[in-house]
Coordinates of C-alpha atoms and ligand atoms in Angstrom, one line a residue:
X19 CA 8.6 27.2 -8.8
X20 CA 5.0 28.1 -7.8
X21 CA 4.3 24.4 -7.4
X22 CA 7.3 23.8 -5.2
X23 CA 6.3 26.7 -2.9
X24 CA 2.8 25.4 -2.6
X25 CA 4.1 21.8 -1.9
X26 CA 6.3 23.1 0.8
X27 CA 3.5 25.1 2.3
X28 CA 1.2 22.0 2.4
X29 CA 3.9 19.6 3.5
X30 CA 5.1 21.5 6.5
X31 CA 2.3 23.8 7.5
X32 CA -0.7 22.0 6.0
X33 CA -2.1 25.1 4.2
X34 CA -3.5 25.0 0.7
X35 CA -2.8 28.5 -0.5
X36 CA -0.8 31.6 0.3
X37 CA -2.2 34.7 1.8
X38 CA -1.8 38.0 -0.2
X39 CA 1.9 38.9 -0.7
X40 CA 3.3 35.8 1.0
X41 CA 4.3 34.2 -2.3
X42 CA 5.8 37.4 -3.7
X43 CA 7.8 37.9 -0.5
X44 CA 9.1 34.3 -0.5
X45 CA 10.1 34.7 -4.2
X46 CA 12.0 37.9 -3.4
X47 CA 13.9 36.3 -0.6
X48 CA 14.7 33.2 -2.7
X49 CA 16.2 35.6 -5.3
X50 CA 18.4 36.8 -2.5
X51 CA 17.0 40.3 -2.3
X52 CA 17.0 42.2 0.9
X53 CA 13.4 42.4 1.8
X54 CA 11.3 44.5 4.1
X55 CA 7.9 43.0 5.2
X56 CA 5.2 45.0 6.9
X57 CA 2.2 43.0 7.8
X58 CA -0.3 43.3 10.7
X59 CA -0.1 41.0 13.6
X60 CA -1.5 37.7 12.6
X61 CA -1.0 38.5 8.9
X62 CA 1.4 35.5 8.4
X63 CA 4.8 37.1 8.4
X64 CA 6.6 34.0 9.8
X65 CA 5.9 31.8 6.9
X66 CA 7.5 34.4 4.6
X67 CA 11.0 33.6 5.9
X68 CA 10.3 30.1 7.1
X69 CA 9.6 28.7 3.7
X70 CA 12.7 30.2 2.1
X71 CA 14.6 28.8 5.1
X72 CA 13.3 25.3 4.3
X73 CA 14.0 25.6 0.6
X74 CA 17.4 27.2 0.7
X75 CA 20.6 25.4 1.7
X76 CA 22.1 26.1 5.1
X77 CA 20.7 27.6 8.3
X78 CA 18.5 30.7 8.5
X79 CA 19.4 32.9 11.4
X80 CA 16.4 34.8 12.9
X81 CA 17.0 37.6 15.3
X82 CA 14.2 38.0 17.8
X83 CA 14.0 40.4 20.8
X84 CA 12.3 38.2 23.4
X85 CA 13.0 34.7 24.6
X86 CA 9.3 34.0 25.0
X87 CA 8.7 34.9 21.3
X88 CA 11.6 32.6 20.2
X89 CA 10.2 29.8 22.3
X90 CA 6.8 30.1 20.8
X91 CA 8.2 30.2 17.2
X92 CA 10.5 27.2 17.8
X93 CA 7.7 25.2 19.4
X94 CA 5.5 25.9 16.5
X95 CA 8.0 24.9 14.0
X96 CA 9.0 21.7 15.8
X97 CA 5.3 20.8 16.2
X98 CA 5.4 20.7 12.4
X99 CA 8.5 18.5 12.3
X100 CA 10.9 21.3 11.4
X101 CA 14.4 21.4 12.7
X102 CA 14.4 24.7 14.6
X103 CA 16.4 25.8 17.6
X104 CA 16.9 28.8 19.8
X105 CA 20.3 30.0 21.1
X106 CA 19.8 32.2 24.1
X107 CA 20.7 32.8 27.7
X108 CA 17.9 30.6 29.0
X109 CA 19.7 27.5 27.8
X110 CA 22.4 25.8 29.9
X111 CA 25.9 25.4 28.5
X112 CA 25.5 21.8 27.6
X113 CA 22.4 22.5 25.6
X114 CA 24.1 25.4 23.8
X115 CA 27.2 23.2 23.1
X116 CA 25.0 20.5 21.6
X117 CA 23.1 23.0 19.6
X118 CA 26.3 24.5 18.1
X119 CA 27.3 21.0 17.1
X120 CA 24.0 20.4 15.3
X121 CA 24.4 23.8 13.5
X122 CA 27.9 22.9 12.4
X123 CA 26.6 19.6 11.1
X124 CA 24.0 21.5 9.1
X125 CA 21.1 19.8 11.0
X126 CA 19.4 23.1 12.0
X127 CA 17.2 24.8 9.4
X128 CA 16.2 27.8 11.5
X129 CA 18.2 29.2 14.4
X130 CA 16.6 31.8 16.6
X131 CA 18.9 34.1 18.4
X132 CA 18.8 37.2 20.5
X133 CA 20.6 40.3 19.2
X134 CA 23.3 40.3 21.9
X135 CA 24.0 36.6 21.3
X136 CA 24.2 37.2 17.5
X137 CA 26.9 39.8 18.0
X138 CA 28.9 37.6 20.4
X139 CA 28.6 34.7 18.0
X140 CA 29.7 36.6 14.9
X141 CA 33.4 35.6 15.1
X142 CA 32.6 32.0 16.1
X143 CA 29.5 30.0 15.2
X144 CA 28.2 32.3 12.5
X145 CA 31.6 32.2 10.8
X146 CA 31.6 28.5 10.7
X147 CA 28.1 27.6 9.5
X148 CA 26.4 28.0 6.2
X149 CA 23.8 30.7 6.6
X150 CA 20.9 30.9 4.1
X151 CA 19.4 34.2 5.2
X152 CA 19.0 36.6 8.1
X153 CA 15.6 37.5 9.3
X154 CA 15.2 40.4 11.7
X155 CA 11.9 39.9 13.5
X156 CA 10.1 42.9 15.2
X157 CA 12.4 45.0 13.1
X158 CA 10.9 48.3 14.4
X159 CA 12.9 47.7 17.6
X160 CA 15.9 49.1 15.7
X161 CA 14.4 52.6 15.5
X162 CA 14.3 55.2 18.1
X163 CA 11.1 56.4 16.4
X164 CA 9.4 53.1 17.0
X165 CA 7.8 52.4 20.3
X166 CA 9.9 49.4 21.4
X167 CA 13.4 50.7 20.8
X168 CA 16.1 48.3 21.8
X169 CA 19.7 49.6 21.8
X170 CA 21.0 46.1 21.0
X171 CA 19.2 46.1 17.7
X172 CA 21.2 49.1 16.4
X173 CA 24.3 47.0 16.3
X174 CA 22.8 44.8 13.7
X175 CA 24.1 47.2 11.1
X176 CA 27.3 45.2 10.9
X177 CA 25.5 42.2 9.3
X178 CA 25.6 43.6 5.8
X179 CA 29.3 44.2 6.1
X180 CA 30.2 40.7 7.4
X181 CA 27.9 38.9 5.1
X182 CA 27.7 40.8 1.8
X183 CA 26.0 37.9 -0.1
X184 CA 23.3 36.8 2.4
X185 CA 19.8 38.3 2.1
X186 CA 18.5 40.2 5.0
X187 CA 14.8 40.1 5.7
X188 CA 13.3 42.7 8.1
X189 CA 9.8 42.0 9.4
X190 CA 7.5 44.2 11.5
X191 CA 3.8 44.8 12.3
X192 CA 4.2 48.4 13.3
X193 CA 6.3 50.9 11.4
X194 CA 5.3 54.3 10.2
X195 CA 7.2 55.9 7.4
X196 CA 10.0 57.3 9.5
X197 CA 10.6 54.0 11.2
X198 CA 10.5 52.2 7.9
X199 CA 13.3 54.3 6.4
X200 CA 15.2 54.0 9.6
X201 CA 15.1 50.2 9.4
X202 CA 16.3 50.2 5.8
X203 CA 19.1 52.6 6.6
X204 CA 20.3 51.0 9.8
X205 CA 20.4 47.5 8.4
X206 CA 22.2 48.9 5.3
X207 CA 19.8 47.0 3.1
X208 CA 20.7 47.1 -0.5
X209 CA 18.1 47.8 -3.1
X210 CA 15.5 46.5 -0.7
X211 CA 12.2 45.0 -1.9
X212 CA 9.5 46.5 0.2
X213 CA 6.2 44.7 0.8
X214 CA 3.4 46.4 2.7
X215 CA 0.2 44.4 3.2
X216 CA -3.1 45.9 4.2
X217 CA -3.3 46.5 7.9
X218 CA -7.0 45.7 8.0
X219 CA -8.0 42.8 10.2
X220 CA -11.5 42.2 9.0
X221 CA -12.0 39.3 11.5
X222 CA -11.8 41.7 14.5
X223 CA -15.1 43.3 15.3
X224 CA -15.0 46.8 16.8
X225 CA -17.3 48.3 19.4
X226 CA -17.2 51.2 21.9
X227 CA -19.3 51.8 25.0
X228 CA -19.4 55.3 26.4
X229 CA -19.8 56.7 29.8
X230 CA -20.7 53.6 31.8
X231 CA -20.4 53.7 35.6
X232 CA -18.0 51.2 37.3
X233 CA -20.8 48.7 38.1
X234 CA -22.3 49.0 34.6
X235 CA -18.9 48.4 33.1
X236 CA -18.5 45.3 35.3
X237 CA -21.9 44.1 34.3
X238 CA -21.1 44.6 30.7
X239 CA -17.9 42.6 31.1
X240 CA -19.5 39.7 32.8
X241 CA -22.2 39.6 30.1
X242 CA -19.5 39.7 27.5
X243 CA -17.4 36.9 29.0
X244 CA -20.6 34.8 29.4
X245 CA -21.0 35.0 25.7
X246 CA -17.4 33.8 25.3
X247 CA -17.7 30.8 27.5
X248 CA -14.4 28.9 27.4
X249 CA -12.8 31.4 25.1
X250 CA -9.7 33.2 26.2
X251 CA -9.4 37.0 26.3
X252 CA -7.4 39.9 27.6
X253 CA -8.8 43.0 29.5
X254 CA -6.4 45.9 29.3
X255 CA -6.5 48.3 32.2
X256 CA -4.9 51.6 32.7
X257 CA -3.6 51.0 36.3
X258 CA -2.2 48.1 38.2
X259 CA -4.8 48.4 40.9
X260 CA -7.6 48.2 38.4
X261 CA -6.2 45.1 36.9
X262 CA -6.0 43.5 40.4
X263 CA -9.4 44.6 41.5
X264 CA -11.0 43.4 38.3
X265 CA -9.2 40.0 38.6
X266 CA -10.6 39.6 42.1
X267 CA -14.1 40.3 41.0
X268 CA -13.9 38.0 38.0
X269 CA -12.6 35.2 40.2
X270 CA -15.5 35.8 42.6
X271 CA -17.8 35.2 39.7
X272 CA -16.1 31.9 39.0
X273 CA -14.1 33.0 36.1
X274 CA -10.5 31.8 35.9
X275 CA -8.5 35.1 35.7
X276 CA -5.1 36.5 36.6
X277 CA -3.6 39.9 36.9
X278 CA -0.5 40.9 34.9
X279 CA 1.4 44.2 35.4
X280 CA 4.8 45.6 35.9
X281 CA 4.4 45.7 39.7
X282 CA 4.3 41.9 40.0
X283 CA 7.3 39.7 40.7
X284 CA 8.9 38.2 37.6
X285 CA 7.8 34.7 38.7
X286 CA 4.1 35.7 39.1
X287 CA 4.0 37.4 35.8
X288 CA 5.6 34.4 34.1
X289 CA 3.0 32.2 35.7
X290 CA 0.1 34.3 34.6
X291 CA 1.5 34.3 31.0
X292 CA 2.2 30.5 31.0
X293 CA -1.3 29.8 32.5
X294 CA -2.9 31.9 29.8
X295 CA -0.9 30.4 27.0
X296 CA -1.7 26.9 28.1
X297 CA -5.4 27.6 28.5
X298 CA -5.3 27.1 32.3
X299 CA -6.9 30.5 32.8
X300 CA -9.4 32.2 30.6
X301 CA -8.8 35.9 31.3
X302 CA -5.8 38.1 31.9
X303 CA -6.4 41.6 33.3
X304 CA -3.3 43.4 32.3
X305 CA -1.7 46.7 31.9
X306 CA 0.0 47.5 28.6
X307 CA 3.0 45.4 29.6
X308 CA 1.2 42.2 28.5
X309 CA 1.3 40.7 25.1
X310 CA 4.6 41.6 23.5
X311 CA 6.0 38.2 24.3
X312 CA 3.1 36.1 23.3
X313 CA 2.0 34.6 20.0
X314 CA -1.0 32.8 21.3
X315 CA -3.2 32.4 18.2
X316 CA -6.5 31.7 19.9
X317 CA -7.1 34.8 21.9
X318 CA -10.8 35.3 21.0
X319 CA -11.5 38.8 22.5
X320 CA -9.9 41.9 23.9
X321 CA -11.6 44.5 26.1
X322 CA -10.1 47.9 26.9
X323 CA -11.3 48.8 30.4
X324 CA -9.9 52.3 29.8
X325 CA -9.2 54.4 26.8
X326 CA -5.7 53.7 25.4
X327 CA -3.4 56.7 24.9
X328 CA -3.1 56.3 21.1
X329 CA -4.5 54.5 18.2
X330 CA -1.2 52.7 17.7
X331 CA -1.4 51.2 21.1
X332 CA -5.0 50.4 20.7
X333 CA -4.5 48.7 17.4
X334 CA -1.6 46.7 18.6
X335 CA -3.5 45.5 21.6
X336 CA -6.7 44.5 19.9
X337 CA -4.4 42.8 17.3
X338 CA -3.6 40.2 19.9
X339 CA -7.1 38.7 19.3
X340 CA -7.9 36.5 16.4
X341 CA -4.4 35.8 15.1
X342 CA -5.6 32.5 13.7
X343 CA -8.0 34.4 11.4
X344 CA -11.2 33.4 13.2
X345 CA -13.5 36.1 14.6
X346 CA -12.2 38.1 17.4
X347 CA -14.5 40.5 19.4
X348 CA -13.2 43.7 20.8
X349 CA -14.8 46.2 23.1
X350 CA -13.5 49.6 24.3
X351 CA -14.9 51.5 27.3
X352 CA -14.6 55.2 27.1
X353 CA -15.3 57.7 29.8
X354 CA -14.7 61.3 30.6
X355 CA -12.6 60.4 33.6
X356 CA -10.2 58.5 31.2
X357 CA -9.8 61.6 29.1
X358 CA -9.2 63.8 32.1
X359 CA -6.5 61.4 33.4
X360 CA -4.9 60.7 30.0
X361 CA -4.8 64.4 29.1
X362 CA -3.0 65.0 32.4
X363 CA -0.4 62.3 31.6
X364 CA 0.1 63.6 28.0
X365 CA 0.4 67.2 29.3
X366 CA 3.1 66.2 31.7
X367 CA 5.0 64.0 29.2
X368 CA 8.1 64.9 27.3
X369 CA 6.6 65.0 23.9
X370 CA 3.6 66.9 25.1
X371 CA 2.2 68.1 21.8
X372 CA 2.6 64.8 20.0
X373 CA 1.0 62.9 22.8
X374 CA -1.9 65.3 23.1
X375 CA -2.5 65.0 19.4
X376 CA -2.4 61.2 19.6
X377 CA -4.8 61.1 22.4
X378 CA -7.1 63.4 20.5
X379 CA -7.1 61.1 17.6
X380 CA -7.9 58.2 19.9
X381 CA -10.8 60.2 21.3
X382 CA -12.1 60.9 17.9
X383 CA -12.1 57.2 17.1
X384 CA -14.1 56.5 20.3
X385 CA -16.6 59.2 19.5
X386 CA -16.9 58.3 15.9
X387 CA -20.2 58.1 14.2
X388 CA -18.9 56.8 10.9
X389 CA -17.4 53.3 10.3
X390 CA -14.7 52.8 12.9
X391 CA -12.5 50.7 10.8
X392 CA -12.4 53.4 8.1
X393 CA -11.0 55.7 10.8
X394 CA -8.4 53.2 11.9
X395 CA -7.3 52.4 8.4
X396 CA -7.2 56.1 7.5
X397 CA -5.0 56.7 10.5
X398 CA -2.5 54.2 9.2
X399 CA -2.6 55.8 5.7
X400 CA -4.9 53.2 4.0
X401 CA -8.2 54.2 2.6
X402 CA -11.2 51.9 2.6
X403 CA -13.8 52.3 -0.2
X404 CA -16.6 50.8 1.8
X405 CA -17.9 50.5 5.3
X406 CA -16.8 47.4 7.1
X407 CA -20.1 46.0 8.5
X408 CA -18.2 44.6 11.4
X409 CA -18.2 47.6 13.8
X410 CA -20.9 48.9 16.1
X411 CA -21.4 52.0 14.0
X412 CA -22.0 50.0 10.8
X413 CA -24.2 47.5 12.6
X414 CA -26.2 50.2 14.4
X415 CA -25.9 53.5 12.6
X416 CA -26.3 56.5 14.9
X417 CA -29.4 58.6 14.6
X418 CA -29.1 62.3 15.2
X419 CA -31.5 64.9 16.5
X420 CA -31.5 68.6 17.0
X421 CA -30.0 68.8 20.5
X422 CA -29.7 72.6 20.6
X423 CA -31.9 72.9 23.7
X424 CA -30.1 70.1 25.5
X425 CA -26.7 71.7 24.8
X426 CA -28.1 75.1 25.8
X427 CA -29.2 73.7 29.2
X428 CA -25.8 72.3 29.9
X429 CA -23.9 75.4 28.8
X430 CA -26.2 77.7 30.6
X431 CA -25.6 75.8 33.8
X432 CA -21.8 76.1 33.3
X433 CA -22.1 79.9 32.6
X434 CA -24.3 80.5 35.7
X435 CA -21.7 79.0 37.9
X436 CA -19.1 81.2 36.4
X437 CA -17.4 78.2 34.8
X438 CA -16.2 77.0 38.2
X439 CA -17.6 73.4 38.1
X440 CA -16.6 70.0 36.8
X441 CA -18.7 67.4 35.0
X442 CA -20.0 65.7 38.2
X443 CA -21.5 68.9 39.7
X444 CA -22.8 70.0 36.3
X445 CA -24.9 66.8 36.1
X446 CA -26.1 67.2 39.6
X447 CA -27.2 70.7 38.9
X448 CA -29.0 69.7 35.7
X449 CA -30.7 66.8 37.4
X450 CA -31.6 68.9 40.4
X451 CA -29.8 66.6 42.9
X452 CA -29.6 67.9 46.4
X453 CA -25.9 67.0 46.7
X454 CA -23.8 68.7 49.4
X455 CA -21.6 70.6 47.0
X456 CA -24.6 71.8 45.1
X457 CA -26.4 73.1 48.2
X458 CA -23.2 74.5 49.8
X459 CA -22.6 76.7 46.8
X460 CA -26.2 77.7 46.5
X461 CA -26.4 76.1 43.0
X462 CA -29.8 74.9 43.9
X463 CA -30.9 78.5 43.6
X464 CA -29.8 78.7 40.0
X465 CA -32.3 79.0 37.2
X466 CA -30.9 76.0 35.6
X467 CA -31.2 73.8 38.7
X468 CA -33.2 70.7 37.7
X469 CA -33.8 71.7 34.0
X470 CA -32.4 68.5 32.8
X471 CA -34.2 66.2 35.2
X472 CA -35.9 64.4 32.4
X473 CA -32.6 63.1 31.1
X474 CA -30.9 60.1 33.0
X475 CA -27.4 60.5 34.3
X476 CA -25.9 58.1 31.8
X477 CA -27.5 60.0 28.9
X478 CA -26.1 63.3 30.2
X479 CA -22.6 61.8 30.4
X480 CA -22.9 60.7 26.8
X481 CA -24.2 64.1 25.6
X482 CA -21.5 65.9 27.5
X483 CA -18.8 63.7 25.8
X484 CA -20.4 64.6 22.5
X485 CA -20.4 68.2 23.4
X486 CA -16.8 68.1 24.4
X487 CA -15.8 66.4 21.1
X488 CA -17.9 68.9 19.2
X489 CA -15.9 71.6 20.8
X490 CA -18.7 73.3 22.8
X491 CA -16.7 73.4 26.0
X492 CA -13.2 72.5 27.2
X493 CA -12.0 70.9 30.4
X494 CA -9.3 73.0 32.2
X495 CA -7.2 70.0 33.2
X496 CA -4.8 72.2 35.1
X497 CA -7.6 74.0 37.1
X498 CA -9.4 71.2 38.9
X499 CA -11.0 70.1 35.6
X500 CA -13.5 73.0 35.6
X501 CA -15.5 73.4 32.4
X502 CA -15.1 76.4 30.1
X503 CA -17.4 77.4 27.3
X504 CA -15.7 77.8 23.9
X505 CA -16.6 80.3 21.2
X506 CA -18.5 77.7 19.3
X507 CA -20.3 76.7 22.5
X508 CA -21.3 80.3 23.0
X509 CA -22.8 80.5 19.5
X510 CA -25.1 77.6 20.4
X511 CA -25.9 79.1 23.8
X512 CA -26.9 82.4 22.3
X513 CA -29.0 80.7 19.6
X514 CA -26.7 81.6 16.7
X515 CA -26.0 78.0 15.8
X516 CA -27.8 74.7 16.1
X517 CA -26.3 71.6 17.7
X518 CA -26.9 68.1 16.3
X519 CA -26.4 65.3 18.8
X520 CA -26.5 61.5 18.4
X521 CA -29.4 59.7 20.1
X522 CA -28.3 57.7 23.1
X523 CA -29.1 54.0 22.6
X524 CA -29.7 51.9 25.6
X525 CA -28.5 48.4 25.4
X526 CA -30.2 45.7 27.4
X527 CA -27.1 45.4 29.6
X528 CA -27.5 48.9 31.0
X529 CA -31.1 48.4 32.0
X530 CA -30.3 45.2 33.7
X531 CA -27.4 46.7 35.5
X532 CA -28.7 46.0 39.0
X533 CA -29.7 42.5 38.3
X534 CA -27.3 39.5 38.2
X535 CA -26.1 38.8 34.7
X536 CA -27.6 35.8 33.1
X537 CA -24.7 33.6 32.4
X538 CA -25.9 31.5 29.5
X539 CA -26.3 33.7 26.5
X540 CA -26.0 32.8 22.8
X541 CA -22.6 32.1 21.5
X542 CA -20.2 34.7 20.2
X543 CA -22.2 37.0 18.0
X544 CA -19.1 37.7 16.0
X545 CA -20.4 37.9 12.6
X546 CA -21.9 35.0 11.0
X547 CA -22.4 37.4 8.1
X548 CA -18.7 37.8 7.6
X549 CA -17.8 34.3 8.6
X550 CA -20.6 32.0 7.7
X551 CA -20.4 28.5 9.1
X552 CA -20.4 26.1 6.3
X553 CA -21.7 23.1 8.1
X554 CA -23.4 23.0 11.5
X555 CA -20.8 22.3 14.0
X556 CA -21.5 20.0 16.8
X557 CA -20.7 21.6 20.2
X558 CA -20.4 18.3 22.0
X559 CA -17.9 17.0 19.4
X560 CA -16.0 20.2 19.5
X561 CA -15.6 20.0 23.3
X562 CA -14.3 16.4 23.0
X563 CA -11.8 17.5 20.3
X564 CA -10.7 20.4 22.5
X565 CA -10.2 18.0 25.4
X566 CA -8.2 15.6 23.3
X567 CA -6.0 18.5 22.1
X568 CA -5.4 19.6 25.7
X569 CA -4.4 16.1 26.7
X570 CA -2.0 15.8 23.8
X571 CA -0.6 19.2 24.6
X572 CA -0.1 18.4 28.3
X573 CA 1.6 15.2 27.4
X574 CA 4.2 17.0 25.4
X575 CA 4.3 20.1 27.6
X576 CA 3.4 22.5 24.8
X577 CA 0.4 24.9 24.6
X578 CA -2.8 23.5 23.0
X579 CA -2.8 26.0 20.2
X580 CA 0.6 24.7 19.1
X581 CA -0.8 21.2 18.8
X582 CA -3.6 22.4 16.6
X583 CA -4.9 25.9 16.1
X584 CA -8.5 26.8 17.0
X585 CA -9.3 27.2 13.3
X586 CA -7.9 23.7 12.6
X587 CA -10.0 22.2 15.4
X588 CA -13.2 23.8 14.1
X589 CA -12.4 22.4 10.7
X590 CA -12.1 19.0 12.1
X591 CA -15.3 19.4 14.0
X592 CA -17.2 20.4 10.9
X593 CA -15.6 18.0 8.4
X594 CA -15.5 15.0 10.8
X595 CA -12.7 13.1 9.0
X596 CA -12.9 9.3 9.6
X597 CA -9.9 8.4 7.5
X598 CA -6.3 9.5 7.4
X599 CA -6.8 10.8 3.9
X600 CA -9.7 13.0 4.9
X601 CA -7.7 14.2 8.0
X602 CA -4.8 15.2 5.8
X603 CA -6.9 17.4 3.6
X604 CA -7.7 19.8 6.5
X605 CA -6.0 23.2 6.4
X606 CA -3.3 23.3 9.0
X607 CA -2.5 19.6 8.9
X608 CA 1.0 19.1 7.5
X609 CA 2.7 15.7 7.1
X610 CA 4.1 15.7 10.6
X611 CA 0.8 16.5 12.4
X612 CA -1.0 13.9 10.2
X613 CA 1.4 11.2 11.4
X614 CA 1.5 12.4 14.9
X615 CA -2.2 13.1 15.7
X616 CA -4.2 11.6 12.9
X617 CA -5.0 8.3 14.5
X618 CA -6.1 9.8 17.9
X619 CA -8.5 12.3 16.3
X620 CA -9.9 9.8 13.8
X621 CA -10.6 7.3 16.5
X622 CA -12.4 10.0 18.6
X623 CA -14.6 10.9 15.6
X624 CA -15.4 7.4 14.7
X625 CA -16.5 6.7 18.3
X626 CA -18.5 9.9 18.4
X627 CA -20.3 9.1 15.1
X628 CA -21.3 5.6 16.4
X629 CA -23.2 7.1 19.3
Ligands
LIG723 P1 2.5 37.2 12.3 O1 3.9 36.7 12.7 O2 2.4 38.0 11.1 O3 1.8 37.8 13.5 P2 2.0 34.4 12.0 O4 3.1 34.2 11.1 O5 2.1 34.0 13.4 O6 1.6 36.0 12.0 O7 0.6 33.8 11.3 C1 -0.6 34.0 11.9 C2 -1.4 32.7 11.8 O8 -1.8 32.6 10.4 C3 -0.7 31.5 12.1 O9 -1.6 30.6 12.8 C4 -0.3 30.9 10.8 O10 -0.1 29.5 10.9 C5 -1.5 31.3 9.9 N1 -1.1 31.4 8.5 C6 0.0 32.0 8.0 N2 0.0 31.8 6.6 C7 -1.1 31.1 6.3 C8 -1.7 30.6 5.1 N3 -1.1 30.8 3.9 N4 -2.8 29.9 5.1 C9 -3.5 29.7 6.3 N5 -3.0 30.1 7.5 C10 -1.8 30.8 7.5
LIG724 ZN1 -17.6 49.7 10.2

């Protein structure tokens, strides 16, 4: 049995071993158990139902919520020589008629279908064909508790009744306990086998930058992108206008970028998405609307231009990087103004308390001075025994100092203005800036005016963020964002308690903020310690391989990552196969791809080696 599974894995997908839980899940499905699979994005869920579909007799029916997701899956399978089809409203009637015929003839191993279509086909097609299994992808859509609730999904509860003997497999990357139970109940799963894999994505590095000004942020982003020359990434922005402004600026710096948000025409959005998938643009500046429909495996980095509203959203969004298992770099920008705005949104939302709490947890993550991955995993109910060594806190542990005097200066300035000022004015008072509002209100006569002149503006911002998170003052969001000292703040102010602050570290990027970024920096720093390169890879060869992949992709009108994943391409670049036997050994090369692409790649490598 084990042999057969491994053979199927190698033959069709070109992989040599299963990832954790995959084999157990496949075995459970083959035993016709109803099965619930929880795995993080990029964890390898698809193979869990695709291998049973290939081994079992009949057609596997896969319910998927989005046409773009279906398209991606079907392209991927067909690129491995597997008979997969999608039945949905984007096909014309002739295509669908043909497709039905193929299903009836038993020629389709995997049939992707939208939930509406599934219901309408129940009395027809689905009655007439032999079904091996049902897979419900993105199964959290069935639950009102999940974040992508889709009413059509709730009608899937009739499957169990109509098909008592066919196993149902539900798969999702995001489901808390309530959602999980909801999925089981709503699908009427019987004695379900539940598999929950670790949600850790060790290949994603984590970093946070606090309190940067707009121009500093921009500088940091240009610097970051320069390190990721030719590597695709997403920048998530809070507002549509930011995503557009940022896109313009990037374009002016010669970076191929596009904006993506709900305010754009459907066509424009589609184009941005297609261009990104097909490596025609490098960067998408998007609002949260982007990503649900794409399975692009070679997104190499994700930046959050603003703080996300919850850890769930954050984790899902960074999860779009590094799905192929290669390093993905992530960076989160975090500022006081984000908090002020997001708190306002949360306060005005329906589930006010819940949303405030979620935002607070997100804020704690951003302010963390312990391993960030431990915080994330802990949030999702997993505990890590050790630090991750792939987040900025681990790599650069914070140093603390006794910041009592600093805190007292700030709090005293707040007190002396009768708690009427916001952060901006507070910093101006501390720094002794002759700004209009300061002068007009006579704040320049205060005893605290200028007492914090020795501390740069940026450092003050970071200290104030720390003070906010330590609970020394609050921001009255409903009163013009004025600052109010809390009880614990008062204790520090009156010398009854000491305050420990984290030393502000200045990266080179901040000092250079006014200068133009140097564009050529060393390649992605992403963790040679975690992912050591086995053999030195030749950059020139890699670029040639990449170009060949693009050519092959364009010829077939499919995205490059579907021809071969980035990981596979790197493996070819390091192992430099010169024969078909060597080529076949590479992870990710199944029989179909060996036949289809082997010759072209080998020829390129032979030529390259001769030079
Ligand atoms: P998910 O649906 O969970 O987000 P996918 O099924 O798309 O993830 O898998 C993510 C990536 O991992 C794909 O490129 C897939 O081919 C690859 N993958 C899955 N299983 C294995 C395996 N056993 N060995 C190597 N790569 C794998
Ligand atoms: Zn860490």
